[in-house]
Coordinates of C-alpha atoms and ligand atoms in Angstrom, one line a residue:
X1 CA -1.1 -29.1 -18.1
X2 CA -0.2 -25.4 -17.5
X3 CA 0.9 -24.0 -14.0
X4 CA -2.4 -21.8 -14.4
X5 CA -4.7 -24.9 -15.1
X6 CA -3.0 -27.0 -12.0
X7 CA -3.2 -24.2 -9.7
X8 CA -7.0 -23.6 -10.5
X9 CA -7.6 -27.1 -9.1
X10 CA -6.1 -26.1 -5.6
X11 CA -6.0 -22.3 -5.5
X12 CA -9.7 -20.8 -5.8
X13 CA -8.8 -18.9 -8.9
X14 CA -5.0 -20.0 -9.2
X15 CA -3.9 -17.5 -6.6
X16 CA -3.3 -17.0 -3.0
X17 CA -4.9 -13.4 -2.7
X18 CA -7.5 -12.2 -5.7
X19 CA -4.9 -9.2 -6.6
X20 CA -2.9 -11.5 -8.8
X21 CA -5.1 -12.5 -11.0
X22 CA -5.6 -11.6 -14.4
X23 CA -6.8 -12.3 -18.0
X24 CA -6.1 -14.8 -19.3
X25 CA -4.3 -15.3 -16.6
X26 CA -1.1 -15.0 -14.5
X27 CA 2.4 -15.5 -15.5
X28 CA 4.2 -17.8 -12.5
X29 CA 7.2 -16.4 -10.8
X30 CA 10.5 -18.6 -10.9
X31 CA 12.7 -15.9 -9.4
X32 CA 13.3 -12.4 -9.3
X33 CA 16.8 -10.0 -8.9
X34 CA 16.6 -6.5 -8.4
X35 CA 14.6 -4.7 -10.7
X36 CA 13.1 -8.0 -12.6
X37 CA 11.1 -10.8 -12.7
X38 CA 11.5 -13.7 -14.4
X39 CA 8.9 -16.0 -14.9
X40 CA 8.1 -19.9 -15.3
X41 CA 8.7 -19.9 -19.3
X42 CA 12.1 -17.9 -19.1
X43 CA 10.5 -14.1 -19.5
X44 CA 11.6 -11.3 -18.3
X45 CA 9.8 -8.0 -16.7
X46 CA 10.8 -5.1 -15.3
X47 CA 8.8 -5.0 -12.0
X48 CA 6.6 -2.0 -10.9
X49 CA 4.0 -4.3 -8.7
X50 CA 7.4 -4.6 -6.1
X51 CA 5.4 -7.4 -4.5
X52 CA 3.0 -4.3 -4.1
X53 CA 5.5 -2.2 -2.4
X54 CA 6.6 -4.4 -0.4
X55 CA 10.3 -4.2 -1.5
X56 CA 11.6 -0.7 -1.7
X57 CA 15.1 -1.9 -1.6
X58 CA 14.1 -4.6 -4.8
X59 CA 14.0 -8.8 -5.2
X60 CA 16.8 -10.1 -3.1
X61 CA 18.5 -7.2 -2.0
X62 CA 22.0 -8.0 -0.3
X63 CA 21.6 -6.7 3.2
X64 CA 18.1 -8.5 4.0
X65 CA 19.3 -11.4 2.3
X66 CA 22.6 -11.4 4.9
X67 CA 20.4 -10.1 7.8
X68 CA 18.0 -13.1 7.4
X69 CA 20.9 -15.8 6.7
X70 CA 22.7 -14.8 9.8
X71 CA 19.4 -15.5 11.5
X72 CA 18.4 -18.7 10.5
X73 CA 20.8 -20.9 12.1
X74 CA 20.1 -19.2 15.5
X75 CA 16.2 -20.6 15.4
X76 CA 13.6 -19.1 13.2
X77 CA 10.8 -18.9 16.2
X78 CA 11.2 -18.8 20.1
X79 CA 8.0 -18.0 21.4
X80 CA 9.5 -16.1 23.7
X81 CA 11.1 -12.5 23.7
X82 CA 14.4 -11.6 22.3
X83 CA 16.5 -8.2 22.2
X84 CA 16.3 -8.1 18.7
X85 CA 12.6 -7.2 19.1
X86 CA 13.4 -4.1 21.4
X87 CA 16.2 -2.7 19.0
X88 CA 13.3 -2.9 16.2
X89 CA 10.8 -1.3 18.0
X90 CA 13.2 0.8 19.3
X91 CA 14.4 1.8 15.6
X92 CA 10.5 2.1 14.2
X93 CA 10.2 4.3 17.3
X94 CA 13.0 6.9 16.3
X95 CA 11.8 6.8 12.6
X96 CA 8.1 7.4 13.0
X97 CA 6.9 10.5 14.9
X98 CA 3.7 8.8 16.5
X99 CA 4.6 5.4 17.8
X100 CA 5.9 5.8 20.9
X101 CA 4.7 2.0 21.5
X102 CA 3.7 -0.8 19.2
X103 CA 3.1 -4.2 18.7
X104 CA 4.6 -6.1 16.2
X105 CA 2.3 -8.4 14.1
X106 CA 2.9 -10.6 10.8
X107 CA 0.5 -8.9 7.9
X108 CA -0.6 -5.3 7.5
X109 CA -4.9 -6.7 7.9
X110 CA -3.9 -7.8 11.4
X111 CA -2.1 -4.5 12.2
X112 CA -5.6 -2.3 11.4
X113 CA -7.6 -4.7 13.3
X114 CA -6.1 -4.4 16.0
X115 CA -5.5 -0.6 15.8
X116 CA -8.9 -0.1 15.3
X117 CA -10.2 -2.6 18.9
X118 CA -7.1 -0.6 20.6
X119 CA -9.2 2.9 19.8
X120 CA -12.2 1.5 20.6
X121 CA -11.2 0.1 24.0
X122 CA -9.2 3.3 24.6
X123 CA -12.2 5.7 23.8
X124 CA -15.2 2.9 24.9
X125 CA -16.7 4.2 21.7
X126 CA -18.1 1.8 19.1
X127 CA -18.3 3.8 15.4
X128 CA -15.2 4.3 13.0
X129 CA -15.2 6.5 9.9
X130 CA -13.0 5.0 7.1
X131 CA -13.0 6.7 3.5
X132 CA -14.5 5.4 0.2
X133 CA -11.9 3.3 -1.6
X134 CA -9.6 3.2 1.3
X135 CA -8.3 -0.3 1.7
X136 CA -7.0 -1.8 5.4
X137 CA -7.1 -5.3 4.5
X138 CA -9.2 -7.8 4.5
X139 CA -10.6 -8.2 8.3
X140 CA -14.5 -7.6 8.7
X141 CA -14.6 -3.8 10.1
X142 CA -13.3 -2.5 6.9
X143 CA -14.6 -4.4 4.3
X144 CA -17.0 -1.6 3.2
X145 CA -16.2 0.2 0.3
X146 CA -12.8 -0.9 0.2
X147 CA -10.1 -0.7 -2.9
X148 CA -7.6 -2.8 -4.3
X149 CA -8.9 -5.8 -5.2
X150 CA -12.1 -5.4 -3.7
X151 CA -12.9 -2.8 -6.2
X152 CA -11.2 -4.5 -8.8
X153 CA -13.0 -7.5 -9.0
X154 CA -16.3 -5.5 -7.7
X155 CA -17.0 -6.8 -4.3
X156 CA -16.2 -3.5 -2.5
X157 CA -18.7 -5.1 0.4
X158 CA -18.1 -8.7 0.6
X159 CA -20.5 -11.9 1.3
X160 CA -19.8 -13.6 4.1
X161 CA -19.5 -10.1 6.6
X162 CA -22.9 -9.7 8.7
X163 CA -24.1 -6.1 8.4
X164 CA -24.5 -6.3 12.2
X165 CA -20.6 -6.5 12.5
X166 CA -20.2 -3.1 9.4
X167 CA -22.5 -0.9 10.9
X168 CA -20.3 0.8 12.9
X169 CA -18.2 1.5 10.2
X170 CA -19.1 5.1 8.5
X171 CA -17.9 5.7 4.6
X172 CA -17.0 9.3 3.4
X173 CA -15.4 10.9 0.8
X174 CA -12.2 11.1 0.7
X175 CA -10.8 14.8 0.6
X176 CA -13.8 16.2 1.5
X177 CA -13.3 18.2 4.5
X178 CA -17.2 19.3 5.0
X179 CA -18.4 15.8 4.6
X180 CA -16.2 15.2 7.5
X181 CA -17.1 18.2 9.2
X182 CA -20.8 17.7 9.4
X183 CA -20.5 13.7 10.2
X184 CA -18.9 14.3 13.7
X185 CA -21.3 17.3 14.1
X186 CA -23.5 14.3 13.9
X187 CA -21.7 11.2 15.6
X188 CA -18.6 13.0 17.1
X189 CA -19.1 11.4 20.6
X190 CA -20.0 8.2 19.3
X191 CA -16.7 8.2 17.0
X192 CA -14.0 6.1 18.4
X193 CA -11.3 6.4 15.5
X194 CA -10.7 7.8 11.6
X195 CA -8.6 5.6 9.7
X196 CA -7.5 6.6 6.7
X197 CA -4.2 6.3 4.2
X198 CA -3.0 9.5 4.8
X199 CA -2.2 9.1 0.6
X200 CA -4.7 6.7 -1.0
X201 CA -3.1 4.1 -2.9
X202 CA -5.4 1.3 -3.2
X203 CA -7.8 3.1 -6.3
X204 CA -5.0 4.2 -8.3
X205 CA -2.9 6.9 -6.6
X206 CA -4.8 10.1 -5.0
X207 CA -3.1 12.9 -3.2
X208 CA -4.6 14.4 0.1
X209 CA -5.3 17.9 -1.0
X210 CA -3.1 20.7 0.7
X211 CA -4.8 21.5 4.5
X212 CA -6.9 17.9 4.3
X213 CA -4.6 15.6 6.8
X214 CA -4.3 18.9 9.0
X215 CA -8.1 19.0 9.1
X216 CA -8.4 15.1 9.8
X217 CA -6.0 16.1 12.7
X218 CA -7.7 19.5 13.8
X219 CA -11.1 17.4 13.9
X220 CA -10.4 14.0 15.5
X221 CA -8.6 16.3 18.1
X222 CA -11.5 18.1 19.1
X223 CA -13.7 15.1 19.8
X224 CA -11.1 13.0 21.2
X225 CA -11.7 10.5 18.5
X226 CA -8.0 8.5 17.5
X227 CA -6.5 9.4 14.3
X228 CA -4.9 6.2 13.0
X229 CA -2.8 6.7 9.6
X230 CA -2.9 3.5 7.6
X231 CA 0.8 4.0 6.5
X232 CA 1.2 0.1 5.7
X233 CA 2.3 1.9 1.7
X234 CA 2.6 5.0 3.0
X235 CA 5.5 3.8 5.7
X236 CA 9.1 4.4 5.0
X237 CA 8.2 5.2 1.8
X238 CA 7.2 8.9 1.0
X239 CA 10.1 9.1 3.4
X240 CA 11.9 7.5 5.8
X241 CA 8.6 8.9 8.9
X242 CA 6.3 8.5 6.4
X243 CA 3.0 10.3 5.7
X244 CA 3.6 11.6 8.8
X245 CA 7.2 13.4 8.4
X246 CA 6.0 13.9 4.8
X247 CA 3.4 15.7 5.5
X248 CA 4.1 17.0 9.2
X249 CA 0.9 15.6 10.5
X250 CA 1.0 13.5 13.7
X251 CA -1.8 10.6 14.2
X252 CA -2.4 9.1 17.2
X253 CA -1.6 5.8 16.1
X254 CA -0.4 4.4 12.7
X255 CA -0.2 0.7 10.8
X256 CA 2.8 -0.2 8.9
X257 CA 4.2 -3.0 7.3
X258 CA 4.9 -3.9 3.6
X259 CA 8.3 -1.9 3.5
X260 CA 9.0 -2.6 7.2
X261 CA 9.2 -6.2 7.0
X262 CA 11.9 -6.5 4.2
X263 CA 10.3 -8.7 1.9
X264 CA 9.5 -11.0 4.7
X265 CA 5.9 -10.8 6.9
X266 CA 5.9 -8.2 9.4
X267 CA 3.8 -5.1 10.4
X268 CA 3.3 -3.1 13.1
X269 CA 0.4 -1.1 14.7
X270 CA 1.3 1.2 17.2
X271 CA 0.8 5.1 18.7
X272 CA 0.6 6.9 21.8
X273 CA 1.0 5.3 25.0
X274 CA -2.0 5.9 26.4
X275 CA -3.5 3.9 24.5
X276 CA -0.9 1.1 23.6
X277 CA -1.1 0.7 27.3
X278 CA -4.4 -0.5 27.5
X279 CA -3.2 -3.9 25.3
X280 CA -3.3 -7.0 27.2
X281 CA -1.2 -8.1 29.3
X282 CA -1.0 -4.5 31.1
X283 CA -4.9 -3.7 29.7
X284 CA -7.8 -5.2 29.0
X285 CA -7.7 -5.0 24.8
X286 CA -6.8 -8.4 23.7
X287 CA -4.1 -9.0 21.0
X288 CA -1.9 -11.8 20.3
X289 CA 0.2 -13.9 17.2
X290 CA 2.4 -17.3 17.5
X291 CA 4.7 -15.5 14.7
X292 CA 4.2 -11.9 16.0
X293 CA 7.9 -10.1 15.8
X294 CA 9.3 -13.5 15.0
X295 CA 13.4 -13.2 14.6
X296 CA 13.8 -13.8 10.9
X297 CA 11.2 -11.3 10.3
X298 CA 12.5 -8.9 12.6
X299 CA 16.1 -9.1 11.5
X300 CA 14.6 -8.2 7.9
X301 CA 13.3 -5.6 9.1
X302 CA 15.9 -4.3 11.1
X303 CA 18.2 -4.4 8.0
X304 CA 16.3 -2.4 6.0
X305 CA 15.5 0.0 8.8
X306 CA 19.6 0.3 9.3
X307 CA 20.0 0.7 5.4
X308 CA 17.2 3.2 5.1
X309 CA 18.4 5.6 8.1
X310 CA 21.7 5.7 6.3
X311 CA 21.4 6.2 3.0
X312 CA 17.6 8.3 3.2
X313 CA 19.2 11.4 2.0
X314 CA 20.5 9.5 -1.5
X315 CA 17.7 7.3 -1.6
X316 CA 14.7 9.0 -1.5
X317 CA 15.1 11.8 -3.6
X318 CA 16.4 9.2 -6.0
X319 CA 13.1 7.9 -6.0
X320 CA 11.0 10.9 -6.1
X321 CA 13.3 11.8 -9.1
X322 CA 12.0 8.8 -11.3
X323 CA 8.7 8.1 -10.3
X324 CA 8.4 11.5 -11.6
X325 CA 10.4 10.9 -14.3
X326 CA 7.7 8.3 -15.4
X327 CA 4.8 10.1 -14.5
X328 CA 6.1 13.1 -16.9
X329 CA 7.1 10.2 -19.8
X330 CA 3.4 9.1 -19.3
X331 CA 1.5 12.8 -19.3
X332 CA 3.9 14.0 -22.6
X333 CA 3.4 10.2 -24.8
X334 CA -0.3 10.3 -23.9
X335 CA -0.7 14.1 -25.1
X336 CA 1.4 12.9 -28.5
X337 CA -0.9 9.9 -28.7
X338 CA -4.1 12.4 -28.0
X339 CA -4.9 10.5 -25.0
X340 CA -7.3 12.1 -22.3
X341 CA -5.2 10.8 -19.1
X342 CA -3.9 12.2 -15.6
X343 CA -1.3 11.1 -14.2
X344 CA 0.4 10.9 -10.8
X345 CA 3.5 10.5 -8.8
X346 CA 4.3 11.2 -5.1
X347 CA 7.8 9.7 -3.7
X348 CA 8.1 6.2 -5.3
X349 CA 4.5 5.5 -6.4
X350 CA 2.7 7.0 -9.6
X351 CA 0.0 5.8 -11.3
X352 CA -2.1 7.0 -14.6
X353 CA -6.4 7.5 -15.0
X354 CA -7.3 7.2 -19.0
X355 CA -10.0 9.8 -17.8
X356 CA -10.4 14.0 -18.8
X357 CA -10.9 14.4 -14.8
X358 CA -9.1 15.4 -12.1
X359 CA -8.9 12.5 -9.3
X360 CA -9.4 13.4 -5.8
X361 CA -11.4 10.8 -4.1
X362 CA -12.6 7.0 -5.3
X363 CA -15.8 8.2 -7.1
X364 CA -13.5 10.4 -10.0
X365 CA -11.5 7.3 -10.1
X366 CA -13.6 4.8 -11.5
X367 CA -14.5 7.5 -14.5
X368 CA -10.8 6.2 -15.5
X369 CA -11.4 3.7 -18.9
X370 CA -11.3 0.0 -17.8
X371 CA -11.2 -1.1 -21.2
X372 CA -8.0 1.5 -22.1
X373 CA -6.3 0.5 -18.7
X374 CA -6.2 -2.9 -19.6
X375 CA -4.5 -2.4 -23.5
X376 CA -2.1 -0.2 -21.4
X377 CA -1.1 -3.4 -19.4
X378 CA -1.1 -5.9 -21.6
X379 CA 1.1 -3.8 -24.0
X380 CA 3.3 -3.4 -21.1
X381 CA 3.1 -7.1 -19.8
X382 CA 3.9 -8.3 -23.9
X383 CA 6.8 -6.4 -24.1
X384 CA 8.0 -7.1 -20.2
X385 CA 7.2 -4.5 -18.1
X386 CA 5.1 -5.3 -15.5
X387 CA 2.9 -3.3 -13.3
X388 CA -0.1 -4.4 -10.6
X389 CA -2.5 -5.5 -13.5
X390 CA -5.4 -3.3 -12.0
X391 CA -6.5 0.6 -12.3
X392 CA -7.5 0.3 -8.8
X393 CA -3.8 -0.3 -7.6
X394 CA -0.3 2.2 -7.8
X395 CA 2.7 1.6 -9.3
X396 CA 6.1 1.2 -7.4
X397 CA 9.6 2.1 -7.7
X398 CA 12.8 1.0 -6.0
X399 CA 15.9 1.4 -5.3
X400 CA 17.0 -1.1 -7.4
X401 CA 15.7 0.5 -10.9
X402 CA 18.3 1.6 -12.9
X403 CA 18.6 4.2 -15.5
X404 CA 18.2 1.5 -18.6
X405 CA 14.9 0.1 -16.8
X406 CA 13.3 3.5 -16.8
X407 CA 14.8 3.9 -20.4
X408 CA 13.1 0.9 -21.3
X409 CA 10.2 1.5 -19.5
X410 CA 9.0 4.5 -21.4
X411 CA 9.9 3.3 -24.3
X412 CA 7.3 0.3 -23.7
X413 CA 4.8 3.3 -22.2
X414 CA 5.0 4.8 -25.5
X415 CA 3.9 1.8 -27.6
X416 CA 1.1 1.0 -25.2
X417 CA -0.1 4.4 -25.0
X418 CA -0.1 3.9 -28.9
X419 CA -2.1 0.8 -28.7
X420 CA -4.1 2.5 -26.2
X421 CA -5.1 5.0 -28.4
X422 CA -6.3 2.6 -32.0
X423 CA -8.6 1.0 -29.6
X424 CA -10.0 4.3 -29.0
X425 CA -9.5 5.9 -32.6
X426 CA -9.3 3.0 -34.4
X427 CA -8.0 3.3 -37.6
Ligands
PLP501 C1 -3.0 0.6 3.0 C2 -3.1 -0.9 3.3 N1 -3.5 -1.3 4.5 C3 -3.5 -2.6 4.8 C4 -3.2 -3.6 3.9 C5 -3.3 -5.0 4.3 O1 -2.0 -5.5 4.4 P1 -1.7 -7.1 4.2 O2 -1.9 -7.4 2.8 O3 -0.3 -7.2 4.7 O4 -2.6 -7.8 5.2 C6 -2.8 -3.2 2.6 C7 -2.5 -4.2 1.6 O5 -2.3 -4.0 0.5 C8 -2.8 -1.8 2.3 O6 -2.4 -1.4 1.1

């Protein structure tokens, strides 16, 4: 029996989140090194799903892999504090602009949920405003029109989540300043927080346009509504702050994770004080985890916080340089192969639409050819590259992509761009 036929028997679908699936069906991991994957039958890939951005650094990068070894014969959970704890809040504070406190928790859906009570309980308000195609994970209050694999597999509202609990839960557009505009015109007093991923990477990749994040600021200022930057990709990637040295806009709070744990479960949601303080036990907004800012975790973390805020200067224009380098491989070979694409790339994440048409928010991504996306990867998968196997996801680079790997990664591009293109022309 195949790994894929035994896991369907346990694992609705074979898989532990929906996101990994794909036709036929998945390949199974048996370990991974830097750049690559290898999988159950002795393939190789050069990965650009990076455990979706989790692992900026790569697979088993040195320093996390020491950091975490020298933890693990001290005790792997106390339930109790531990000084390790306050040096990583203490670093996440220096690197991000907004949190001045925080609360660690283990997965990126537990950071927004809690976020989002905090600005509730801080403003006494009830209504949020998220953005079409935005994804915060998979807790109730944003499962409305959410990306990833919620678009993917086209459950963007899911069963199971009572209408009564998503009411209070306002879509807009993304980029779309007068949407926003006339919406708290509307419900501004009622509006306890915008959350939003300051650059959308859960529908492909879409850029905020220039002046948008300063308006989301300018707005949510004026009617004392809490900004809260969903930076869980966002974080320590576009740059060592974030979206929010990136782009020099300050939220009021902000979720990260992925990056920040190292490989290992972690996030963090976390902003002013005046409103961490309300969190229990010093205010009334509940929170709580048994592995919350659990030491193995946090001594990840800590080691790739260390290795980040000493080598950011290398490392992340080393980045931006070949995500870019790929996104221009992908706009010239698809212009060759008189493909109709755009194509993107912003720090280490890029990401091509097979579509004539500018993307700026979730409705001029899904114009982007299903059928042409999925020759792309499947060309790309057959001759071992591997990216997230949906349109609605981003691609990611890391540190530990070499020169060859993007070499042989736009060779690949070019043959699947060529099979992309018989499907549509065919011969
Ligand atoms: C922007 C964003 N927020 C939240 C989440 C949820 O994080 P997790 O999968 O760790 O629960 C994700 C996951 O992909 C994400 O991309």
């Amino acid at each position: 029996m195949t790994l894929y036929e035994r896991a369907k028997k346990t694992l609705p679908g074979g898989v532990n989140s929906p996101v990994r699936a794909f036709d036929p069906y998945p390949f199974f991991v048996e370990c991974a090194q830097g750049s690559k994957l290898y999988d159950a039958d002795g393939k190789k890939y050069v990965d650009y799903c990076m455990a979706y951005g989790a692992l900026l650094l790569g697979h088993a990068n040195k320093e996390i892999l020491e950091a975490v070894k020298a933890q693990l014969p001290k005790g792997t959970l106390y339930g109790t504090p531990t000084e390790l704890e306050i040096q990583f809040a203490e670093a996440i504070s220096k690197a991000s602009p907004c949190m001045e406190m925080m609360r660690l928790v283990s997965t990126g859906t537990e950071a927004t949920m809690h976020a989002i009570r905090a600005a509730r309980g801080y403003t006494n308000r009830k209504k949020i405003i998220k953005f079409d195609g935005c994804f915060h994970g998979s807790h109730d209050n944003v499962l409305v029109k959410a990306g990833s694999g919620a678009t993917t597999f086209g459950a963007p509202n899911s069963l199971g989540v009572p209408q009564e609990t998503t009411q209070n839960t306002l879509v807009l557009p993304y980029n779309d300043v007068d949407a926003l505009e006339s919406t708290f015109k509307a419900e501004g007093a009622s509006l306890a927080a915008v959350i939003v991923e300051p650059v959308m990477a859960n529908v492909g990749l879409i850029l905020p346009k220039k002046g948008y994040l300063e308006s989301l600021r300018k707005i949510t200022s004026q009617y004392g509504t809490v900004l809260i930057f969903d930076e869980i990709i966002s974080g320590f990637r576009l740059s060592l702050g974030g979206a929010q040295e990136y782009f020099g806009v300050k939220p009021d709070m902000a979720t990260l994770g992925k990056v920040l744990g190292g490989g290992f479960p972690l996030a963090a949601f976390g902003g002013k004080k005046e409103i961490m303080q309300n969190i229990s036990p010093v205010g009334k907004v509940y929170q709580a985890g048994t592995f919350s800012g659990n030491p193995v975790s946090a001594a990840a973390g800590m080691a790739i916080l260390d290795y980040l805020s000493k080598n950011q200067s290398q490392i992340y224009p080393k980045l931006e340089r070949c995500a870019s380098e790929l996104r221009k491989a992908l706009a010239d070979q698809a212009s060759a192969h008189k493909l109709s694409v755009q194509v993107y790339s912003i720090a280490s994440l890029y990401q091509i639409f097979f579509t004539a048409q500018d993307i700026t928010d979730y409705a001029c991504a899904k114009h982007s050819d299903p059928a042409l996306f999925s020759v792309y990867f499947h060309e790309l998968l057959k001759q071992g590259v591997f990216i997230p196997p949906s349109q609605y996801e981003t691609c990611f680079v890391s540190a530990a992509h070499t020169e060859d790997d993007l070499k042989f990664t736009i060779e690949a591009f070019d043959r699947a761009l060529f099979a992309a293109s018989k499907t549509r022309n065919p011969p």
